[in-house]
Each structure stands twice: as structure tokens, then as C-alpha cells.
PDB file of C-alpha atoms and ligand atoms in Angstrom:
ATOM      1  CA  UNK A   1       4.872 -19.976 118.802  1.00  0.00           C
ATOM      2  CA  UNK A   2       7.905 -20.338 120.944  1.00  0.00           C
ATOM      3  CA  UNK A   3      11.029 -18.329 119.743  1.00  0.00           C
ATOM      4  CA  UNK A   4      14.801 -18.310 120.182  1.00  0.00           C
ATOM      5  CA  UNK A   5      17.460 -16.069 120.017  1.00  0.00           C
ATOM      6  CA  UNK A   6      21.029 -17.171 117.988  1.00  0.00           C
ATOM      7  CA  UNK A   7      23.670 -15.536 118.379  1.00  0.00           C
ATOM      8  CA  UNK A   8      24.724 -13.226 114.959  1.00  0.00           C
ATOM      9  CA  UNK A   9      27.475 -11.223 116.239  1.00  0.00           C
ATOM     10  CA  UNK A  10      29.283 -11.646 119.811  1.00  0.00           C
ATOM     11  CA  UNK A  11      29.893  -9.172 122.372  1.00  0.00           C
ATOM     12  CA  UNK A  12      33.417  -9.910 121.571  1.00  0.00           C
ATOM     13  CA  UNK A  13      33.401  -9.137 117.608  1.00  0.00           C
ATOM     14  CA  UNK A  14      30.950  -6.087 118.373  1.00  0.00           C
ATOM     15  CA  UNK A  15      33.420  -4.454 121.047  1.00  0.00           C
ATOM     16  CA  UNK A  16      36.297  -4.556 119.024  1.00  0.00           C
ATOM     17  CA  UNK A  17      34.332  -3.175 115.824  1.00  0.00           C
ATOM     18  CA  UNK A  18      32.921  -0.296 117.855  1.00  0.00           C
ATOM     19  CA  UNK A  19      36.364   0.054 119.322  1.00  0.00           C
ATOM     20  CA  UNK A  20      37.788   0.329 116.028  1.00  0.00           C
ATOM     21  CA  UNK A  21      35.107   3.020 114.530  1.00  0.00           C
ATOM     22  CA  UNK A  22      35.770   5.039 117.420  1.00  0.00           C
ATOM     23  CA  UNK A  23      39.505   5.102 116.344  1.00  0.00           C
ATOM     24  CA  UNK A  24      38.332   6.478 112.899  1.00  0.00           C
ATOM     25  CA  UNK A  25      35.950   8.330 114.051  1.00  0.00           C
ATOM     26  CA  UNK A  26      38.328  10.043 116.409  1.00  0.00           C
ATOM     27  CA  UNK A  27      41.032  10.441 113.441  1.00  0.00           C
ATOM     28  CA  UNK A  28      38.308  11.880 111.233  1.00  0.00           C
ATOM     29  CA  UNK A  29      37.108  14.533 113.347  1.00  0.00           C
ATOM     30  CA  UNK A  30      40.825  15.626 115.137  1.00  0.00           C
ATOM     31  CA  UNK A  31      40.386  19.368 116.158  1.00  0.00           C
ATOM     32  CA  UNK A  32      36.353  19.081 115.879  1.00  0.00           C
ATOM     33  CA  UNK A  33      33.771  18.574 118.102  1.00  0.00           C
ATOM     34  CA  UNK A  34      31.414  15.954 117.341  1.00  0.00           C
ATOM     35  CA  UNK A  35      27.708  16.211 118.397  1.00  0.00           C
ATOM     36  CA  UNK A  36      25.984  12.657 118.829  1.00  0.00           C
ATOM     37  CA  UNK A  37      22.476  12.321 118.325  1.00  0.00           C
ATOM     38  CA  UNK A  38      21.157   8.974 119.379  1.00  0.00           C
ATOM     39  CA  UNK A  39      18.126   7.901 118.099  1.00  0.00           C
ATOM     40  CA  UNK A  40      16.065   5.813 120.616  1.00  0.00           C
ATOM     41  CA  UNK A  41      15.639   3.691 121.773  1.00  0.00           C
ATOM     42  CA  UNK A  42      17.597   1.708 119.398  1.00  0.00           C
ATOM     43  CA  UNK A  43      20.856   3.230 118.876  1.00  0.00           C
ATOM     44  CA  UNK A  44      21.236   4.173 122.842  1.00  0.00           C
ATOM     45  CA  UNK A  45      23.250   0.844 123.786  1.00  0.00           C
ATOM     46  CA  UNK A  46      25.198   1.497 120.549  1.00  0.00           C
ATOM     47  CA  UNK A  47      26.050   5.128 120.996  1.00  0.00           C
ATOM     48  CA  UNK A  48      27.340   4.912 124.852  1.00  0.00           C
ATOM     49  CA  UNK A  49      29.999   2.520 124.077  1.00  0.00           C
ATOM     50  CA  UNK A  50      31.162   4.504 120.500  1.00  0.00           C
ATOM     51  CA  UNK A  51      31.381   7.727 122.551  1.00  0.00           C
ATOM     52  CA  UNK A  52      33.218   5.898 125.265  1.00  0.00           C
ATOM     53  CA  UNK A  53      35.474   5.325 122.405  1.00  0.00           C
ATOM     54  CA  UNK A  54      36.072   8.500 120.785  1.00  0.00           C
ATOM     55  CA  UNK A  55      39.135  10.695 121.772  1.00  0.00           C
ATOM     56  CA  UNK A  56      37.567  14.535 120.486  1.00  0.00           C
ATOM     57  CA  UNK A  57      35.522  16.391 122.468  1.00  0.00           C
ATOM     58  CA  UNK A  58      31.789  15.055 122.437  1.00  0.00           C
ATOM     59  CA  UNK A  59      28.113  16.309 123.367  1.00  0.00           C
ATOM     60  CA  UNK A  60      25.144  14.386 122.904  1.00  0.00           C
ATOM     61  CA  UNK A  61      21.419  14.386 122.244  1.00  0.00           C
ATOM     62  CA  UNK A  62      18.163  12.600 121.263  1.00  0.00           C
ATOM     63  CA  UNK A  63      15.819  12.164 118.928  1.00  0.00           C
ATOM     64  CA  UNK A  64      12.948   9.399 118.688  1.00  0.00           C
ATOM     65  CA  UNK A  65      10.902   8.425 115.837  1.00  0.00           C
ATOM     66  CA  UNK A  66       8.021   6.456 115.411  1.00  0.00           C
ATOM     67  CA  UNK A  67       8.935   2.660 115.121  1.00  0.00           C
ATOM     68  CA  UNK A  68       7.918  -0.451 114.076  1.00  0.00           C
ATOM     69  CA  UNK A  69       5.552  -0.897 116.770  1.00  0.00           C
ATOM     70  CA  UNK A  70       5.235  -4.585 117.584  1.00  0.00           C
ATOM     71  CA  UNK A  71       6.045  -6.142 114.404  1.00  0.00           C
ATOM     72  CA  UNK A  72       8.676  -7.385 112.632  1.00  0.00           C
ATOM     73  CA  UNK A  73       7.417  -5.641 108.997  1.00  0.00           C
ATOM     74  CA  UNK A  74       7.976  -1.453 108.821  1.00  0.00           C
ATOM     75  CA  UNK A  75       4.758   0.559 108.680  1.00  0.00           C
ATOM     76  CA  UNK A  76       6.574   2.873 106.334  1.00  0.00           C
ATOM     77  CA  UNK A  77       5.545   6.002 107.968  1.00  0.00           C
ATOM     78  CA  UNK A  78       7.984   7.651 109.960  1.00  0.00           C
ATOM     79  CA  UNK A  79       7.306  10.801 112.384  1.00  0.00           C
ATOM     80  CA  UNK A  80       9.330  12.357 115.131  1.00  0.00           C
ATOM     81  CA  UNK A  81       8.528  11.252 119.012  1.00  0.00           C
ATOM     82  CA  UNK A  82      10.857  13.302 120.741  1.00  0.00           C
ATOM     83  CA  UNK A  83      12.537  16.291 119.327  1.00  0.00           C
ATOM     84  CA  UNK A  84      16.302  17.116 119.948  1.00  0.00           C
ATOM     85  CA  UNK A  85      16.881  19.382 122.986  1.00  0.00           C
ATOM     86  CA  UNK A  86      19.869  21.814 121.544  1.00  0.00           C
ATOM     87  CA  UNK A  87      20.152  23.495 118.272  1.00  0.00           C
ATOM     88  CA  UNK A  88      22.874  22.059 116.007  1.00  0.00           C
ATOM     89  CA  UNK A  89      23.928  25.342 114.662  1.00  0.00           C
ATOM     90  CA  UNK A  90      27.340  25.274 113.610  1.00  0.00           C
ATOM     91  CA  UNK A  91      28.141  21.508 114.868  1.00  0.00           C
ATOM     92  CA  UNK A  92      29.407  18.410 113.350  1.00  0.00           C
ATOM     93  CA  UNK A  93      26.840  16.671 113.915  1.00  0.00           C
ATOM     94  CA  UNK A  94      26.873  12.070 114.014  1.00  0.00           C
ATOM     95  CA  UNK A  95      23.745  10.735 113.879  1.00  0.00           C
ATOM     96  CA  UNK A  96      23.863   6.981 115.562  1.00  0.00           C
ATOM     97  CA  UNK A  97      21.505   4.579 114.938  1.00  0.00           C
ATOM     98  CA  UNK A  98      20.981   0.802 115.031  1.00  0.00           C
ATOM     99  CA  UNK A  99      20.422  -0.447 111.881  1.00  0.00           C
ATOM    100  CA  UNK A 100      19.271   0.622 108.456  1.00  0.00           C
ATOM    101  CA  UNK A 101      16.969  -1.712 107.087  1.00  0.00           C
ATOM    102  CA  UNK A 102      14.769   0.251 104.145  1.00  0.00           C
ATOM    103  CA  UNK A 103      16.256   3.297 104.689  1.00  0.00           C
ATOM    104  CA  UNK A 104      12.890   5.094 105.395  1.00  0.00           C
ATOM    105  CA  UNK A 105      13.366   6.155 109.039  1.00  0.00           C
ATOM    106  CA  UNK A 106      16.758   7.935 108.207  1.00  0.00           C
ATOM    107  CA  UNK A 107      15.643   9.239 104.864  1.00  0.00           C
ATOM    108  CA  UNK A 108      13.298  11.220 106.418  1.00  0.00           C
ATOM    109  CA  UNK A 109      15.517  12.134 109.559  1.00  0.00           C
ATOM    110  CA  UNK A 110      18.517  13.283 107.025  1.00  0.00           C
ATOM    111  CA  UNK A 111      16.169  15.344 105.220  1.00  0.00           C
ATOM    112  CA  UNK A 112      14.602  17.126 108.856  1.00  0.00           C
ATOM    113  CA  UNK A 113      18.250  17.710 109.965  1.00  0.00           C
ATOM    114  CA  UNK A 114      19.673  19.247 107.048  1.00  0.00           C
ATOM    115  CA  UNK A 115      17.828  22.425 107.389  1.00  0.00           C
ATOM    116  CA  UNK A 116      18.796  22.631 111.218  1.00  0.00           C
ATOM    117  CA  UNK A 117      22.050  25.015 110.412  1.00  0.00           C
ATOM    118  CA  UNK A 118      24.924  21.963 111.025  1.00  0.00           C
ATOM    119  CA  UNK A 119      28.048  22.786 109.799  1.00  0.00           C
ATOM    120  CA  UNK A 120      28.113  18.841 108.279  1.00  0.00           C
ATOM    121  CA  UNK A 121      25.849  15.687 108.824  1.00  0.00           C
ATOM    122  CA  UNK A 122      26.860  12.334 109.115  1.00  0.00           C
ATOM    123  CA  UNK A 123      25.678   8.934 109.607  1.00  0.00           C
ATOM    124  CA  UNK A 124      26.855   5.868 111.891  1.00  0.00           C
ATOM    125  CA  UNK A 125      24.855   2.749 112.030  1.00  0.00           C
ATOM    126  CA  UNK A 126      26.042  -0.001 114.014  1.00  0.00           C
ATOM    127  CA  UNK A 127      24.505  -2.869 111.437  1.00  0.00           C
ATOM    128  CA  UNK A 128      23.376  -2.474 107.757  1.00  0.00           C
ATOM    129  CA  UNK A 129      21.118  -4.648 106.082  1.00  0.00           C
ATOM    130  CA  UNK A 130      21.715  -3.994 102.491  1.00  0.00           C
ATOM    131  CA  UNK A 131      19.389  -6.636 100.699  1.00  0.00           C
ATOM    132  CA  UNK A 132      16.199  -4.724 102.509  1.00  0.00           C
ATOM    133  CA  UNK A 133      17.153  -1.292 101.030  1.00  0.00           C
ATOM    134  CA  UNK A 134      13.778   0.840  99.674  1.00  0.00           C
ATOM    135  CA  UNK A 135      15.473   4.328  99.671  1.00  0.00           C
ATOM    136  CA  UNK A 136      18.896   4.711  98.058  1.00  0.00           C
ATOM    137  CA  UNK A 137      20.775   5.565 101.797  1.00  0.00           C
ATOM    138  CA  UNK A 138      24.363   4.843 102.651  1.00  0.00           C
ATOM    139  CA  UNK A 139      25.658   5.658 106.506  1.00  0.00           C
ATOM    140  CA  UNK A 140      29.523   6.857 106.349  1.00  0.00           C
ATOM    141  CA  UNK A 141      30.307   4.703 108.824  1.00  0.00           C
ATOM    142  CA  UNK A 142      29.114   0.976 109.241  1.00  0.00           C
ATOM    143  CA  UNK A 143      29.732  -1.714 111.708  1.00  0.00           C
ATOM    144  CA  UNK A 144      29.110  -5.132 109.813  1.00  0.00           C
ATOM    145  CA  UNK A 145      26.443  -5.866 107.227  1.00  0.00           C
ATOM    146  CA  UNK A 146      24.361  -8.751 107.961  1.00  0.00           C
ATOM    147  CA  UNK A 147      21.724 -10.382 105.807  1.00  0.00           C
ATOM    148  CA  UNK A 148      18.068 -10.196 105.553  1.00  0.00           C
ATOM    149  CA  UNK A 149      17.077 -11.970 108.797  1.00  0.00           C
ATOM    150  CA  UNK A 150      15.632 -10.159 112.082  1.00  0.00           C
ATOM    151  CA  UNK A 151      17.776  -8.725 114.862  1.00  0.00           C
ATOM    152  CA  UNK A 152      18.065  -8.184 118.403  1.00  0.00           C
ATOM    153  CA  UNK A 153      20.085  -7.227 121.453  1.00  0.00           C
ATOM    154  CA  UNK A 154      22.379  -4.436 121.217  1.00  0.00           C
ATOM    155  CA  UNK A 155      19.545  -2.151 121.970  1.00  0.00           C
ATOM    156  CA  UNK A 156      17.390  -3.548 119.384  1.00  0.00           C
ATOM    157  CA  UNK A 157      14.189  -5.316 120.170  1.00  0.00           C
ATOM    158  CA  UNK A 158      11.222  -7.450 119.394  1.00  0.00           C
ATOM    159  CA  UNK A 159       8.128  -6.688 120.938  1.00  0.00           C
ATOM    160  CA  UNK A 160      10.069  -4.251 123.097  1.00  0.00           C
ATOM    161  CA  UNK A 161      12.507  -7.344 124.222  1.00  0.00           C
ATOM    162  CA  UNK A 162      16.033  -8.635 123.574  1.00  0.00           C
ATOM    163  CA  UNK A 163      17.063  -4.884 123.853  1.00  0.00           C
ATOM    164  CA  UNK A 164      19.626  -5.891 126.953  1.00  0.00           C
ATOM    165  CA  UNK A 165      21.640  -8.796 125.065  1.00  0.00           C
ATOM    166  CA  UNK A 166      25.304  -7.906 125.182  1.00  0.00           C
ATOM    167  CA  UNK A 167      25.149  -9.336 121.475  1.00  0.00           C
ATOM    168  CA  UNK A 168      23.266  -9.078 118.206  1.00  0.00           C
ATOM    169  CA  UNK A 169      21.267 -12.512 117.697  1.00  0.00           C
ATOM    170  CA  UNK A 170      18.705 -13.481 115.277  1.00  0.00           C
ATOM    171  CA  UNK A 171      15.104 -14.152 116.879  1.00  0.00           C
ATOM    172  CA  UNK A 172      14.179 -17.922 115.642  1.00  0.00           C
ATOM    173  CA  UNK A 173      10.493 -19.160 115.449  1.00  0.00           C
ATOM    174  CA  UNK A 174      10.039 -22.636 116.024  1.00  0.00           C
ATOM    175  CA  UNK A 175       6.687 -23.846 115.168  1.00  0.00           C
TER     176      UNK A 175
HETATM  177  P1  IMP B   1      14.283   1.437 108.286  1.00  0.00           P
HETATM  178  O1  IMP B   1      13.466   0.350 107.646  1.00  0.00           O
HETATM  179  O2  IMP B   1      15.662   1.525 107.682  1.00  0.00           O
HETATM  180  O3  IMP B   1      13.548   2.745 108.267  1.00  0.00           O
HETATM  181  O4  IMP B   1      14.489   1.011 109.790  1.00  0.00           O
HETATM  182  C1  IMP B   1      13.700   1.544 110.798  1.00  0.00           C
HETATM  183  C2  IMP B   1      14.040   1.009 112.154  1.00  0.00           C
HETATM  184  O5  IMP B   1      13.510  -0.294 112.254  1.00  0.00           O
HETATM  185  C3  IMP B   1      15.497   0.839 112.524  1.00  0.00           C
HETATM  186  O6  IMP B   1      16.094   2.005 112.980  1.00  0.00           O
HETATM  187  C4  IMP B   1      15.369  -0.163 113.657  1.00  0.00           C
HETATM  188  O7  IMP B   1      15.077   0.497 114.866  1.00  0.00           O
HETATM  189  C5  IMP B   1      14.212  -1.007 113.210  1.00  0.00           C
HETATM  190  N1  IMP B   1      14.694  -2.264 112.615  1.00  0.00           N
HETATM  191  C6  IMP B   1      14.961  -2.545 111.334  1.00  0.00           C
HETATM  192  N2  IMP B   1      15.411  -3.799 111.183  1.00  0.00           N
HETATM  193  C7  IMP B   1      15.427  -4.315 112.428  1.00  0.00           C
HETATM  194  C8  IMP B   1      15.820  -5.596 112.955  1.00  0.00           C
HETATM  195  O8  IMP B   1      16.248  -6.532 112.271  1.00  0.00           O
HETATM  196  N3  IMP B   1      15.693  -5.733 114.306  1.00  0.00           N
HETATM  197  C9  IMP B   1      15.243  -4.755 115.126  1.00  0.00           C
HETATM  198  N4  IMP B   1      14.885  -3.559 114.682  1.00  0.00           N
HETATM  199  C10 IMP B   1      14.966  -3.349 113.336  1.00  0.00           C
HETATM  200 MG1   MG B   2      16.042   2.483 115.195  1.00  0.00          MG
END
């Protein structure tokens, strides 16, 4: 089956949005300190270009969790890969992540962080796909909401591909 990728979302139209959640970001948290944790690999392309963006002070760390593996349907079982490094006693912490789909993966990562000892937790996805929603989940900051259709690029993949596109596109089969 030979497969395409359209484009969804340009480099141009994600820049600027990032650009412009930085700026709120940034207004949100003046005087803090914001801790980023990236969740891989995912949310990696996503979070270097909103830190490069935000104005307060930042540190960063991540976190991986078991994925999709090769498919395009969840498994709905989600366990941690690769634990955080540093404790997030006392921080603001941003969690930054791709996209929530079900809500599943970050259901069960806001519920691990929560007894961690952060002085707040919140939640940045770069895309939301709200039609796909299994567990009631909303991120306090969102970059675009897109429909129910497949996505890559942006650090998101298929198969472990497409993670490199400057852009998010949706993967077309052609039969
Ligand atoms: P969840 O279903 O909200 O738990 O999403 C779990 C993870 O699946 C997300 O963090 C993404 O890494 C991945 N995922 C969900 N939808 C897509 C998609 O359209 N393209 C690529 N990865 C996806
Ligand atoms: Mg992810």
C-alpha cells in the first residue's frame, strides 16, 4: 500500500502559533520559573521551539511512555520508559506533548506527576484531537485542534517516520 503525506498545518501557521503560546506562556508565568518536561519522542521537536520562545527562566526534562508501537490504533496501556531525571519539588512544572488523542497517555502521566511535590501542573499540547477523546482531559494550553485523521511531522511519526517534517501532514493510503 503506497502512502502520502498532505500537508495539515504549515511550518508557517505552526511557527507563528508556537510563537504566540510562548508569548502567553511567558505572560502567565512572569516572576516564575517554568520546568518543561518533554515527553518523547513526540513532543521533543515541539518543546525546543516553545522554549526558544519563552521569556522566564526555563529548565527542562524527560519523560517517555510506552507508545503506540507501529500502529496507527492505541493499545490503551500506557507505562513509563524513561523516568524524569530531577525532582519537581516546588516547580511549576509544563508538561509538553504532541497531541492528545484519547487522553489515556496523559491521564495516566497527570495522575503519576501529581504526587511528585510540584508547586502546580500544567499541560501544553501542540495539537488536540477532540472527536477521539476516551478520558475527559483538557491541556491549558493548545495549539490548533484538528479532526479525526492521522498525523505526522512535527516530531510525530508513523512507523517511527515523518518525525523530521517541518509541518504537520496527514499520512494518505492509496490503494
Ligand atoms: P492518547 O491516545 O491521547 O493517549 O495519545 C497517545 C499518543 O499517541 C500521543 O501522545 C501521540 O504520541 C500518539 N498519537 C496520537 N494520535 C496521533 C497521530 O495522529 N499521529 C501520531 N501520533 C499520534
Ligand atoms: Mg506522544
Amino acid at each position: 500500500m503506497a502512502e502520502r503525506v498532505e500537508v495539515l498545518l504549515s511550518e508557517e501557521e505552526v511557527d507563528e502559533r508556537i510563537r504566540k503560546m510562548g508569548e502567553q506562556i511567558s505572560k502567565d508565568y512572569a516572576g516564575k520559573n517554568i520546568h518543561l518536561i518533554c515527553i518523547l519522542k513526540g513532543g521533543s521537536f515541539f518543546m525546543c521551539e516553545l522554549a526558544k520562545r519563552i521569556t522566564v527562566p526555563v529548565s527542562i526534562d524527560f519523560m517517555s511512555l510506552s507508545s503506540y508501537g507501529e500502529s496507527t490504533q492505541s493499545g490503551g496501556v500506557v507505562k513509563i520508559v524513561k523516568d524524569l531525571e530531577e525532582s519537581l519539588e516546588g516547580k511549576h512544572v509544563l508538561v509538553v506533548e504532541d497531541i492528545v488523542d484519547t487522553g489515556r497517555s496523559l491521564r495516566y502521566l497527570l495522575d503519576v506527576l501529581k504526587d511528585r511535590g510540584a508547586a502546580d501542573v500544567k499541560l501544553c499540547v501542540l495539537l488536540d484531537k477532540p472527536e477521539r477523546r476516551v478520558i475527559d482531559i483538557e491541556a491549558d494550553y493548545t495549539g490548533f485542534q484538528i479532526p479525526d485523521e492521522f498525523v505526522v511531522g512535527y516530531g510525530m511519526d508513523y512507523a517511527q517516520r515523518y518525525r523530521n517534517l517541518p509541518y504537520v501532514g496527514v499520512v494518505k493510503f492509496d490503494s
